[in-house]
mmCIF file of C-alpha atoms (C1' of nucleotides) in Angstrom:
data_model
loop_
_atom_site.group_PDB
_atom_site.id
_atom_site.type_symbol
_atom_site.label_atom_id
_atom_site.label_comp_id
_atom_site.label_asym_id
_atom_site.label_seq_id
_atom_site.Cartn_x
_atom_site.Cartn_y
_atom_site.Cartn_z
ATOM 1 C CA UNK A 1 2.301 -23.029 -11.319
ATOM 2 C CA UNK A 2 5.889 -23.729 -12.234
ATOM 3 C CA UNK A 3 6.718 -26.416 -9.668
ATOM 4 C CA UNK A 4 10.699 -27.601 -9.208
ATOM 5 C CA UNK A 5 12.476 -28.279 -5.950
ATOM 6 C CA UNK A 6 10.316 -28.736 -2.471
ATOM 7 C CA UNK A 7 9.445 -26.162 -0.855
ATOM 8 C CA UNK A 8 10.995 -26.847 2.331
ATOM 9 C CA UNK A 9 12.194 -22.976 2.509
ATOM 10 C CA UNK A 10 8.559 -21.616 2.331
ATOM 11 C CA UNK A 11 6.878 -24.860 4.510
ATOM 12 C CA UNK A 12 9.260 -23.888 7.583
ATOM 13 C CA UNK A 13 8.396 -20.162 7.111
ATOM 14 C CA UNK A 14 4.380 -20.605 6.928
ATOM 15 C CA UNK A 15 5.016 -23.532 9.791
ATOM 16 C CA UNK A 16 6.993 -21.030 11.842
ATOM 17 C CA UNK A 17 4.291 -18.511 11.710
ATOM 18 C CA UNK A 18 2.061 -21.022 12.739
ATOM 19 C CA UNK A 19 0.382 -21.502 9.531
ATOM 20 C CA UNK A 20 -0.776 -24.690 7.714
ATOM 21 C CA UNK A 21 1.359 -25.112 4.418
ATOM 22 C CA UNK A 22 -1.985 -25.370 2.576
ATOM 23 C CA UNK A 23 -1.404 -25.865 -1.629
ATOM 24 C CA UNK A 24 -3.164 -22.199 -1.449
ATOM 25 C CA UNK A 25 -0.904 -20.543 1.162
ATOM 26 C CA UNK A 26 2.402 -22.151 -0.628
ATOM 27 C CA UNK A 27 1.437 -21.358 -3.594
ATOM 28 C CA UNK A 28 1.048 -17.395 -2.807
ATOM 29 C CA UNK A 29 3.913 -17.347 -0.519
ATOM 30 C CA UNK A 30 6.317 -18.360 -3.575
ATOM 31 C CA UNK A 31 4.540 -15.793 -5.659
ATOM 32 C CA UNK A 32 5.080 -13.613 -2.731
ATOM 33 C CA UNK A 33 8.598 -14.182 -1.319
ATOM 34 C CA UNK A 34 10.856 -15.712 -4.472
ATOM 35 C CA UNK A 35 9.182 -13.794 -6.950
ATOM 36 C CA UNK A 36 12.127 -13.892 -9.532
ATOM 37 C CA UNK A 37 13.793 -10.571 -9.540
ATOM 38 C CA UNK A 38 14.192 -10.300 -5.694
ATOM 39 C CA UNK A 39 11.748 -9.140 -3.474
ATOM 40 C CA UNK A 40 10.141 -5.770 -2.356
ATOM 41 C CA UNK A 41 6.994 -6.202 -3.740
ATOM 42 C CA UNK A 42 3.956 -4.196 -3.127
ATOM 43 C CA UNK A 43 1.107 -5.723 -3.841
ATOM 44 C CA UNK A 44 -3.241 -5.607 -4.018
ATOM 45 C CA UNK A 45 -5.000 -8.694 -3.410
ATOM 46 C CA UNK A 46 -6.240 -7.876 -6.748
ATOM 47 C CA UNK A 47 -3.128 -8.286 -8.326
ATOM 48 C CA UNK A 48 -1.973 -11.530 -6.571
ATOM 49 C CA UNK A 49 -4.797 -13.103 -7.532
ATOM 50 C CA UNK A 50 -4.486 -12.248 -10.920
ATOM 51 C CA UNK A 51 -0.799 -13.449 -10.681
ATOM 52 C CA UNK A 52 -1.712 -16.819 -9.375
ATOM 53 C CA UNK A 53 -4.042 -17.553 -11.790
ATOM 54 C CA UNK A 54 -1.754 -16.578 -14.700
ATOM 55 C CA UNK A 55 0.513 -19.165 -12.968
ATOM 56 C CA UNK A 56 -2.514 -21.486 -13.287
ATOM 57 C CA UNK A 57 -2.907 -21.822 -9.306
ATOM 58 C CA UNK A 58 -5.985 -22.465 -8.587
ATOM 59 C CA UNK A 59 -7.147 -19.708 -5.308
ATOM 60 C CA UNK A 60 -10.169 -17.629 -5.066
ATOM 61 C CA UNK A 61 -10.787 -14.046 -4.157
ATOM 62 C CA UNK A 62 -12.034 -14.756 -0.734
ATOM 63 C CA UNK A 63 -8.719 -16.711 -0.015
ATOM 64 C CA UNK A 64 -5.821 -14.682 -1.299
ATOM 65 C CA UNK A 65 -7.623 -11.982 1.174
ATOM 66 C CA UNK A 66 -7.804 -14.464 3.821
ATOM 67 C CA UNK A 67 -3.850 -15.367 2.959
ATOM 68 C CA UNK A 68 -2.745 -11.992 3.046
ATOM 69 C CA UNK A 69 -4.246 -10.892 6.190
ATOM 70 C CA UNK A 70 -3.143 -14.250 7.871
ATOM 71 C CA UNK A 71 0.464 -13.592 6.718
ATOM 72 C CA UNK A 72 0.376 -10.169 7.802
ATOM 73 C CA UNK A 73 -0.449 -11.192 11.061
ATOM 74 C CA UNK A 74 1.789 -13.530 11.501
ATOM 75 C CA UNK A 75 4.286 -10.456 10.961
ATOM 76 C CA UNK A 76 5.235 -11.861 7.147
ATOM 77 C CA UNK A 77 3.977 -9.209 5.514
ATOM 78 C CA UNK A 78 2.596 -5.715 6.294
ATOM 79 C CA UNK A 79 -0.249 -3.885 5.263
ATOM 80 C CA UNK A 80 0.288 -0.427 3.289
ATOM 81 C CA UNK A 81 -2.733 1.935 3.101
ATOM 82 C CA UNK A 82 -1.916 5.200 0.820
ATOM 83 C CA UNK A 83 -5.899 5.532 -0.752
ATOM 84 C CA UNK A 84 -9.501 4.606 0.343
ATOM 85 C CA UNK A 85 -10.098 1.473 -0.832
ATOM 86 C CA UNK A 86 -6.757 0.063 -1.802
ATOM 87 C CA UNK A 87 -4.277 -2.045 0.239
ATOM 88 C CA UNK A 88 -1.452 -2.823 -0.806
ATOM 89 C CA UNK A 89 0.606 -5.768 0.901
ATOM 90 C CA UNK A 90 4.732 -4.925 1.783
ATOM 91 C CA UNK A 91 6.696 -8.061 1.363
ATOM 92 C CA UNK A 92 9.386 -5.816 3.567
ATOM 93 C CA UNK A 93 8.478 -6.115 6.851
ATOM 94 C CA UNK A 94 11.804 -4.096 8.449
ATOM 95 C CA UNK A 95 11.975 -0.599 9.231
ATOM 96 C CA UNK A 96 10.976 1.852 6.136
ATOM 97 C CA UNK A 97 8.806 4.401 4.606
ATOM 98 C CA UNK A 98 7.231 4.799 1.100
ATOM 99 C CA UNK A 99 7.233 6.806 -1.837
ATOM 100 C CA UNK A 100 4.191 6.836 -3.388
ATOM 101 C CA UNK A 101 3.505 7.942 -7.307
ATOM 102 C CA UNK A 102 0.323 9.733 -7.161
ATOM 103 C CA UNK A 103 0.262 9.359 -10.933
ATOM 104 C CA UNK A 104 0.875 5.812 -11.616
ATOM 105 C CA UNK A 105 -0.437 4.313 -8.041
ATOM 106 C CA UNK A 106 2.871 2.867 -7.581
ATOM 107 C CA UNK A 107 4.706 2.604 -4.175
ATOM 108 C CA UNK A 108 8.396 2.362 -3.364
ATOM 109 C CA UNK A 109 10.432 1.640 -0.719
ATOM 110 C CA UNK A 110 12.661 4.416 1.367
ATOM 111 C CA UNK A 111 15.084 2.450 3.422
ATOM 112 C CA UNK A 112 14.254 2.823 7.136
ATOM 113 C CA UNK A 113 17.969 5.131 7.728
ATOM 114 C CA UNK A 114 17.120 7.141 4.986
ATOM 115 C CA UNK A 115 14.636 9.710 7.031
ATOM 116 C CA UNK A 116 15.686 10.721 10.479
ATOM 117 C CA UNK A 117 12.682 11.193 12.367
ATOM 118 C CA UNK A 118 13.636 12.651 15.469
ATOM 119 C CA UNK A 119 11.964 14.739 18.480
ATOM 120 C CA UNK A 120 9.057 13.224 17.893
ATOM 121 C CA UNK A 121 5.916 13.966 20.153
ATOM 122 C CA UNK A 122 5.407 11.363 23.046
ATOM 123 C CA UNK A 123 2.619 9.447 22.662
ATOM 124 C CA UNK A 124 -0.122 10.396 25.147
ATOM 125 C CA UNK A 125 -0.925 8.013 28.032
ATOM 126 C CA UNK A 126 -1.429 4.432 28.434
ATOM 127 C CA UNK A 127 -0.571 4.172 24.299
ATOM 128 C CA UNK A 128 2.602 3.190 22.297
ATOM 129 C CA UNK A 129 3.754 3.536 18.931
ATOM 130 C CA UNK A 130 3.088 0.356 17.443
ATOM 131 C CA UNK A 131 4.826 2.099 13.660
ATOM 132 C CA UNK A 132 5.126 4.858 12.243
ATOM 133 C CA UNK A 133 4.153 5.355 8.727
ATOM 134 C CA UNK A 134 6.036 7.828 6.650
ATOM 135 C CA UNK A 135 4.680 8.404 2.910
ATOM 136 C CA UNK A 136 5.971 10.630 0.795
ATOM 137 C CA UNK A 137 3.358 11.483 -2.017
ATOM 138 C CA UNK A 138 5.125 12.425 -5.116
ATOM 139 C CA UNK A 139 3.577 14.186 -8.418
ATOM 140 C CA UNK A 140 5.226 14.620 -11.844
ATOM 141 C CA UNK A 141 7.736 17.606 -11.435
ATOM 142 C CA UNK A 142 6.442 21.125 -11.813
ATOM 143 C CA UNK B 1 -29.867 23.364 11.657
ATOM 144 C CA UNK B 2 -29.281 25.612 14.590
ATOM 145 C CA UNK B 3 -29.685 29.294 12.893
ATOM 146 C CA UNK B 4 -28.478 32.257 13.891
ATOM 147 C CA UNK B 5 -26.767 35.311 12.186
ATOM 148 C CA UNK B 6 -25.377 35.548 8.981
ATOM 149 C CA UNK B 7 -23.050 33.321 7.113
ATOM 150 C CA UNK B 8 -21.580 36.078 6.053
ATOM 151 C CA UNK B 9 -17.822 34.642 6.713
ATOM 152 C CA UNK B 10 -18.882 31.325 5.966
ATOM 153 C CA UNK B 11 -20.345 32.555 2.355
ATOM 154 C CA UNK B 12 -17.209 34.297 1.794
ATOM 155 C CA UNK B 13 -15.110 31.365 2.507
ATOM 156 C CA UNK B 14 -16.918 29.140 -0.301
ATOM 157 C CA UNK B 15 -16.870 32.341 -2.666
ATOM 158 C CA UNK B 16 -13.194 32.649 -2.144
ATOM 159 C CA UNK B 17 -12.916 29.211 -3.350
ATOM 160 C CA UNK B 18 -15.059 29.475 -6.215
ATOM 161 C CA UNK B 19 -17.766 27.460 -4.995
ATOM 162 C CA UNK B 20 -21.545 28.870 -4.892
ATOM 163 C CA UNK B 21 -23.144 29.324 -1.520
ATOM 164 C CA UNK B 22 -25.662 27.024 -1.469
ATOM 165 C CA UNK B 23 -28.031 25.843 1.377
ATOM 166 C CA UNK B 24 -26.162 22.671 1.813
ATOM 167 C CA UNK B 25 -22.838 23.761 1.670
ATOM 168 C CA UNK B 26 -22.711 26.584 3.880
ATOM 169 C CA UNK B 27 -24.954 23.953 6.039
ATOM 170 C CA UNK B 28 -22.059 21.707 5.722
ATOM 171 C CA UNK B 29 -19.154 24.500 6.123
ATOM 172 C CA UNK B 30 -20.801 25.295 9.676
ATOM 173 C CA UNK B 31 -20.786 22.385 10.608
ATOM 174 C CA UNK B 32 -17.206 21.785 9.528
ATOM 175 C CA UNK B 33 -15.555 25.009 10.583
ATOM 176 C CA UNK B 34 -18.018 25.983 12.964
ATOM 177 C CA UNK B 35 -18.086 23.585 15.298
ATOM 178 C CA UNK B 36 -18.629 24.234 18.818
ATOM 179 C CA UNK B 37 -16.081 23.867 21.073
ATOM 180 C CA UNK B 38 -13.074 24.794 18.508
ATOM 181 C CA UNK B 39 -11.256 23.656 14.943
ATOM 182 C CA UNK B 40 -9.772 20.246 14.137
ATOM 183 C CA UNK B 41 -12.265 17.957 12.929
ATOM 184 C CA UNK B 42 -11.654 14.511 11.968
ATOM 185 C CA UNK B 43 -14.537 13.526 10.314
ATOM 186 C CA UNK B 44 -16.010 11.104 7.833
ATOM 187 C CA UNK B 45 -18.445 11.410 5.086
ATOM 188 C CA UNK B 46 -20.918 9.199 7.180
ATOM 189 C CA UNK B 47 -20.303 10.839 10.591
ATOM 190 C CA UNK B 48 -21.047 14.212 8.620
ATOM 191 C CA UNK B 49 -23.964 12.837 7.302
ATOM 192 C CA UNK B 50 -25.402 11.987 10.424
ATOM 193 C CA UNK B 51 -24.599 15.327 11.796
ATOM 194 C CA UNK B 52 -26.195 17.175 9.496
ATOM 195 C CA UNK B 53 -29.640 15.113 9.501
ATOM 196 C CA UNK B 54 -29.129 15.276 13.172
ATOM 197 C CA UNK B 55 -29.098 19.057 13.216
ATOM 198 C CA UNK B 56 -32.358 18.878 10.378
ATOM 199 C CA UNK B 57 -29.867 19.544 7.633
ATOM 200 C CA UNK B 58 -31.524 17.769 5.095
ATOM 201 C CA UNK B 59 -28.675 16.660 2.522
ATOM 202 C CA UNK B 60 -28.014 13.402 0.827
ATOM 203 C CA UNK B 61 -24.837 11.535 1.349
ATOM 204 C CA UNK B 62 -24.411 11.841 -2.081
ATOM 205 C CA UNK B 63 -23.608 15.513 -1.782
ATOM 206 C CA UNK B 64 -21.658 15.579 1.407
ATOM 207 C CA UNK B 65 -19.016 13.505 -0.609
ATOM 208 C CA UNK B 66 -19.414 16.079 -3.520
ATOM 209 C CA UNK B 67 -18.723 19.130 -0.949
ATOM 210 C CA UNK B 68 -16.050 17.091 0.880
ATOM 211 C CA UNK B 69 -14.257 16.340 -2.594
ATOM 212 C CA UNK B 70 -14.917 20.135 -3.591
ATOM 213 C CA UNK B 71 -13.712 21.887 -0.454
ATOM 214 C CA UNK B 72 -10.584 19.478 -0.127
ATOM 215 C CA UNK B 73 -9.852 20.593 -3.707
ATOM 216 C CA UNK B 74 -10.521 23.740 -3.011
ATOM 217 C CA UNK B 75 -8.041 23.499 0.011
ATOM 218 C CA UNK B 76 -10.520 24.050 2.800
ATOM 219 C CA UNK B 77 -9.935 20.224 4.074
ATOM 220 C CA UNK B 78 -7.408 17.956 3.317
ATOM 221 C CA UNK B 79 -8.246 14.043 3.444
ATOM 222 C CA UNK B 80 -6.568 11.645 5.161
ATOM 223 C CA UNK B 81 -6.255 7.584 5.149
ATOM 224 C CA UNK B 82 -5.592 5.696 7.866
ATOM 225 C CA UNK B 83 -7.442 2.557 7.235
ATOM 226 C CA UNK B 84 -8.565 0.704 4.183
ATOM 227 C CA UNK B 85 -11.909 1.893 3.395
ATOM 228 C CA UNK B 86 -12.360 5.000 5.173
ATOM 229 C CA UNK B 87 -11.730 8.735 4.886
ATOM 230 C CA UNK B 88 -11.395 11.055 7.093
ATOM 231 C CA UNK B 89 -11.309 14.683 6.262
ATOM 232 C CA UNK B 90 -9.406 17.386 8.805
ATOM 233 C CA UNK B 91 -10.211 20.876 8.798
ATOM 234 C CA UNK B 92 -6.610 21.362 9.704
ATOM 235 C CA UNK B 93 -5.474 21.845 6.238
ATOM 236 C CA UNK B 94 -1.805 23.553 7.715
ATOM 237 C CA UNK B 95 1.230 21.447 7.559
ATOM 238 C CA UNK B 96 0.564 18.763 10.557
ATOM 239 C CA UNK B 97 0.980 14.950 11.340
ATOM 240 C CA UNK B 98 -1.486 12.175 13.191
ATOM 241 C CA UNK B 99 -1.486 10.469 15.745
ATOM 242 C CA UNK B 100 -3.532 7.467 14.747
ATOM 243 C CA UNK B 101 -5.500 5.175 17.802
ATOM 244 C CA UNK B 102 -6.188 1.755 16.235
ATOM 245 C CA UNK B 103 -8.110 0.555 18.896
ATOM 246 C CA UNK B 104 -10.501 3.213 18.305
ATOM 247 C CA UNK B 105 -10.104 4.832 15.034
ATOM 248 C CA UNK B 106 -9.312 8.063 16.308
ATOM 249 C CA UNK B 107 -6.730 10.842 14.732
ATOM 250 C CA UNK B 108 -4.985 13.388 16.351
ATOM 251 C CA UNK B 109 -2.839 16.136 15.197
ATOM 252 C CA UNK B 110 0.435 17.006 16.078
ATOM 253 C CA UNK B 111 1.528 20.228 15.050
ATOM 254 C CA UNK B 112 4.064 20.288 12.069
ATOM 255 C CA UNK B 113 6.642 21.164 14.177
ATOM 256 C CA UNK B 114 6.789 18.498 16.645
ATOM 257 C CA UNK B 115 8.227 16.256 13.885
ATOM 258 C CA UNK B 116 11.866 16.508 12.846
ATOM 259 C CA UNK B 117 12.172 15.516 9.392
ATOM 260 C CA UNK B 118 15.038 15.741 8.073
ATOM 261 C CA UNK B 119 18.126 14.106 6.078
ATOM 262 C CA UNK B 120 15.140 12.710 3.906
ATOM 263 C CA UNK B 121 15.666 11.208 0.590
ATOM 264 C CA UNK B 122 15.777 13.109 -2.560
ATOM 265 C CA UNK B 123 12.748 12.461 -5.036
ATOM 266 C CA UNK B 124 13.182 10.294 -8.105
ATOM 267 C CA UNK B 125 13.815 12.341 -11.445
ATOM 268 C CA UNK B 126 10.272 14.041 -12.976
ATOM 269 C CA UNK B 127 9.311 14.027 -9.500
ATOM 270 C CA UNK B 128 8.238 16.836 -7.124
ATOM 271 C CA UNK B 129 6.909 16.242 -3.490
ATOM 272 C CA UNK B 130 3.499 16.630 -2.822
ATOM 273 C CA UNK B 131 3.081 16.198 0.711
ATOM 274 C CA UNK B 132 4.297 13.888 3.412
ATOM 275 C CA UNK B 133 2.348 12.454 5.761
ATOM 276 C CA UNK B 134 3.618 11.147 9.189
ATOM 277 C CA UNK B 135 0.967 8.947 10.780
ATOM 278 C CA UNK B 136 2.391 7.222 14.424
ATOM 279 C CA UNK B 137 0.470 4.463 14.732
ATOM 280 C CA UNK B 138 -0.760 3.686 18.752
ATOM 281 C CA UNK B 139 -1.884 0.650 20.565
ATOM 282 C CA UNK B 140 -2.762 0.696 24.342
ATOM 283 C CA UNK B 141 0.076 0.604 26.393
ATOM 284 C CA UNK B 142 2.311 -2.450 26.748
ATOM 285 C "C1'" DA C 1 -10.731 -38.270 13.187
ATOM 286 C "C1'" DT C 2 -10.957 -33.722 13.653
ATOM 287 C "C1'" DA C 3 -9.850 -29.237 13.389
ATOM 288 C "C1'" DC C 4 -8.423 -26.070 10.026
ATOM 289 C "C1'" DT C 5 -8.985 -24.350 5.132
ATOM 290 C "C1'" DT C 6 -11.064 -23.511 1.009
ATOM 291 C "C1'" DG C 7 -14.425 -21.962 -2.605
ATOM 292 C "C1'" DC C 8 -18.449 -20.129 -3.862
ATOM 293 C "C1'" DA C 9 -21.903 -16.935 -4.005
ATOM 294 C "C1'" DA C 10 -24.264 -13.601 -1.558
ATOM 295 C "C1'" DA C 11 -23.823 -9.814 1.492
ATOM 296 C "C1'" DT C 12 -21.734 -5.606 3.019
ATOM 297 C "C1'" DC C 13 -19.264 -1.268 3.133
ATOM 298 C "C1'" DG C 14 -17.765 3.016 1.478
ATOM 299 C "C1'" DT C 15 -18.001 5.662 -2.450
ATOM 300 C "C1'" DT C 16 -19.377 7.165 -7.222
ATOM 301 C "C1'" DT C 17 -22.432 8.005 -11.073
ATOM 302 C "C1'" DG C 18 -26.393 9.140 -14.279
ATOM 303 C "C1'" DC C 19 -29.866 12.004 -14.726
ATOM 304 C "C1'" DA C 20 -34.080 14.591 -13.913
ATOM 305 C "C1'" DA C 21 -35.474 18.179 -10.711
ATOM 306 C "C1'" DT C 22 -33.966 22.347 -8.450
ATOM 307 C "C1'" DA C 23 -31.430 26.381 -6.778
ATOM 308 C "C1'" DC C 24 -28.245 30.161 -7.579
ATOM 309 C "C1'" DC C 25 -26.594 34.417 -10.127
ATOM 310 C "C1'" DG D 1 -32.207 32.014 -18.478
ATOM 311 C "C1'" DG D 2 -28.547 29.440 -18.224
ATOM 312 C "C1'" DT D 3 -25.378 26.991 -15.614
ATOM 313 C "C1'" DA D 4 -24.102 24.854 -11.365
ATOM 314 C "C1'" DT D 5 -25.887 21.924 -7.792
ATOM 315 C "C1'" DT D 6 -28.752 18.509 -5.667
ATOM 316 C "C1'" DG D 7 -31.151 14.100 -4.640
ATOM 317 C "C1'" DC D 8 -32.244 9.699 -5.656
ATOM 318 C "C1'" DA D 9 -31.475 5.266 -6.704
ATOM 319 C "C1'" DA D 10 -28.726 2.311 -9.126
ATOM 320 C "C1'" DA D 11 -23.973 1.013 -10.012
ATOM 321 C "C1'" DC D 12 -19.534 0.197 -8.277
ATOM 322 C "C1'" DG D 13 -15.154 -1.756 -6.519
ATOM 323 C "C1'" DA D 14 -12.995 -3.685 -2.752
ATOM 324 C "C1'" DT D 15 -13.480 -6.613 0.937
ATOM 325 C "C1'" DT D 16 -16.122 -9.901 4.052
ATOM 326 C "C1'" DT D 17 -19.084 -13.537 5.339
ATOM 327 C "C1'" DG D 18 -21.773 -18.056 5.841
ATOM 328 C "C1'" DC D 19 -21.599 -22.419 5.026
ATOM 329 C "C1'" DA D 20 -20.949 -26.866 2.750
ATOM 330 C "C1'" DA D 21 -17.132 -29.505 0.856
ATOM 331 C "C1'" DG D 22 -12.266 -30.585 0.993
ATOM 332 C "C1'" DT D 23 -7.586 -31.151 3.222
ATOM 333 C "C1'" DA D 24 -3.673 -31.328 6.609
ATOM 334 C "C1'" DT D 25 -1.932 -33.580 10.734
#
DNA sequence: ATACTTGCAAATCGTTTGCAATACC
DNA sequence: GGTATTGCAAACGATTTGCAAGTAT
C-alpha cells in the first residue's frame, strides 16, 4: 500500500467510532475515504478487496465484510441494496438518493435537495422512519 | 391444492402473457392472485415454495423461481429488494411505494399517490427512467 | 495480560443451470 | 410431433461462521 504521512486523520475517525485502528481497518478506510479523486464511492466488498490487494494490503474476504459492516455501523458508511445479492457500500452517509444504471450496475448519487419528497404517508404505530431510500432505476434511452 | 372450479380466468391471465397453462403455474398463479383474504402479496421464492407443498402443490423450487422470473417479465409481479439476499415479489404490479419493517422483514404498500415526488432530477443523457422506487425504511418507535 | 481482530477454510443462503424426463398444443 | 416446461441435483456467487493464531492497548 502506498504509505506517506501518519494517519492521524483516519486513526481519530476509526477511534471516534469506537473502532480499533487495526493495519486492516486503516488500510480500507484510506482506500475508502481519501481515495484520490474525492470521495462518493460506491462500492462491493468484492471490489474493495480486490482494490486492497492491488495496493498489496494484505486483508481477506471474511474481513473487508467484517470492516464494512463495522463501519457502517458505526454510521461511516451506509449500506446500498439495488439487486439480490449485491451490496454496495455509500461512502456518503448525508441525506441522498441514487441513480442506478440498470445496464452497467453502476450507482450515482442524487443530492439529498434534489427530490422533494413531500406528503408522505405517516408511518403506522409504534414505528419511525429510520431512511428513506429513493432509487431511480435508469435504462438506455428509448 | 384446494380445487374447485375452473381456472378459467387464471388460464387466461398466463395466455394473455404468453405463457402456457401448465399445472404448476396456474398452481402457482392461485396461489399468487388468488389468495384468500384479498391482493397484495409480498412473497418470496421460499415462502411460495412452502405454500405450495403445503397446499400438496408438488413443484420444485427450481420452477417457482422460473414462474416468478416469467410472470414478473411478463408484468404480472414486479420484484422488489429490500435486503441483501432476498426477493420479494408483489402482486401489486401498479405504480406504489413500501413501507419496509426491519425488525421484521415485512413490506407494505403505500399507494402511488401518497408520495409527492416531485422537482426530481433530470436523467443523465442516453438515459430514460425505468421506475423509481420509494422504500421508507421503519424501526420501532423511539 | 487480555480483550479484540484477523485469516483461513468450511459452511450457509439464496438463486441459477444443465439436462433428461415430461407435459402442452 | 415438436417445442416449451419441469425436476433434480449439482453449480454458483455472495456472505457468514468457527476457531486458532496474531495484535492493540
Amino acid at each position: 500500500m502506498s504509505k506517506d504521512r501518519p494517519y492521524s486523520a483516519l486513526v481519530q475517525r476509526l477511534k471516534g467510532a469506537g473502532l480499533r485502528p487495526t493495519r486492516q481497518r486503516l488500510a480500507l478506510a484510506k482506500l475508502l475515504f481519501e481515495a484520490p479523486g474525492g470521495c462518493d464511492r460506491h462500492i462491493t466488498a468484492e471490489q474493495l478487496h480486490a482494490e486492497a490487494v492491488g495496493d498489496s494490503v494484505r486483508v481477506s474476504l471474511a474481513t473487508i465484510y467484517n470492516s464494512l459492516h463495522q463501519f457502517t455501523t458505526a454510521g461511516l458508511l451506509r449500506e446500498v441494496v439495488v439487486e439480490s445479492g449485491r451490496s454496495y457500500f455509500d461512502t456518503n452517509v448525508s441525506e441522498h438518493h441514487h441513480f442506478y444504471f440498470e445496464n452497467s450496475g453502476r450507482l450515482q448519487d442524487i443530492p439529498g435537495e434534489l427530490v422533494q419528497l413531500d406528503r408522505l404517508p405517516t408511518p403506522p404505530d409504534d414505528t419511525r422512519v429510520a431512511r428513506i431510500d429513493v432509487i431511480i432505476r435508469l435504462q438506455d434511452a428509448e
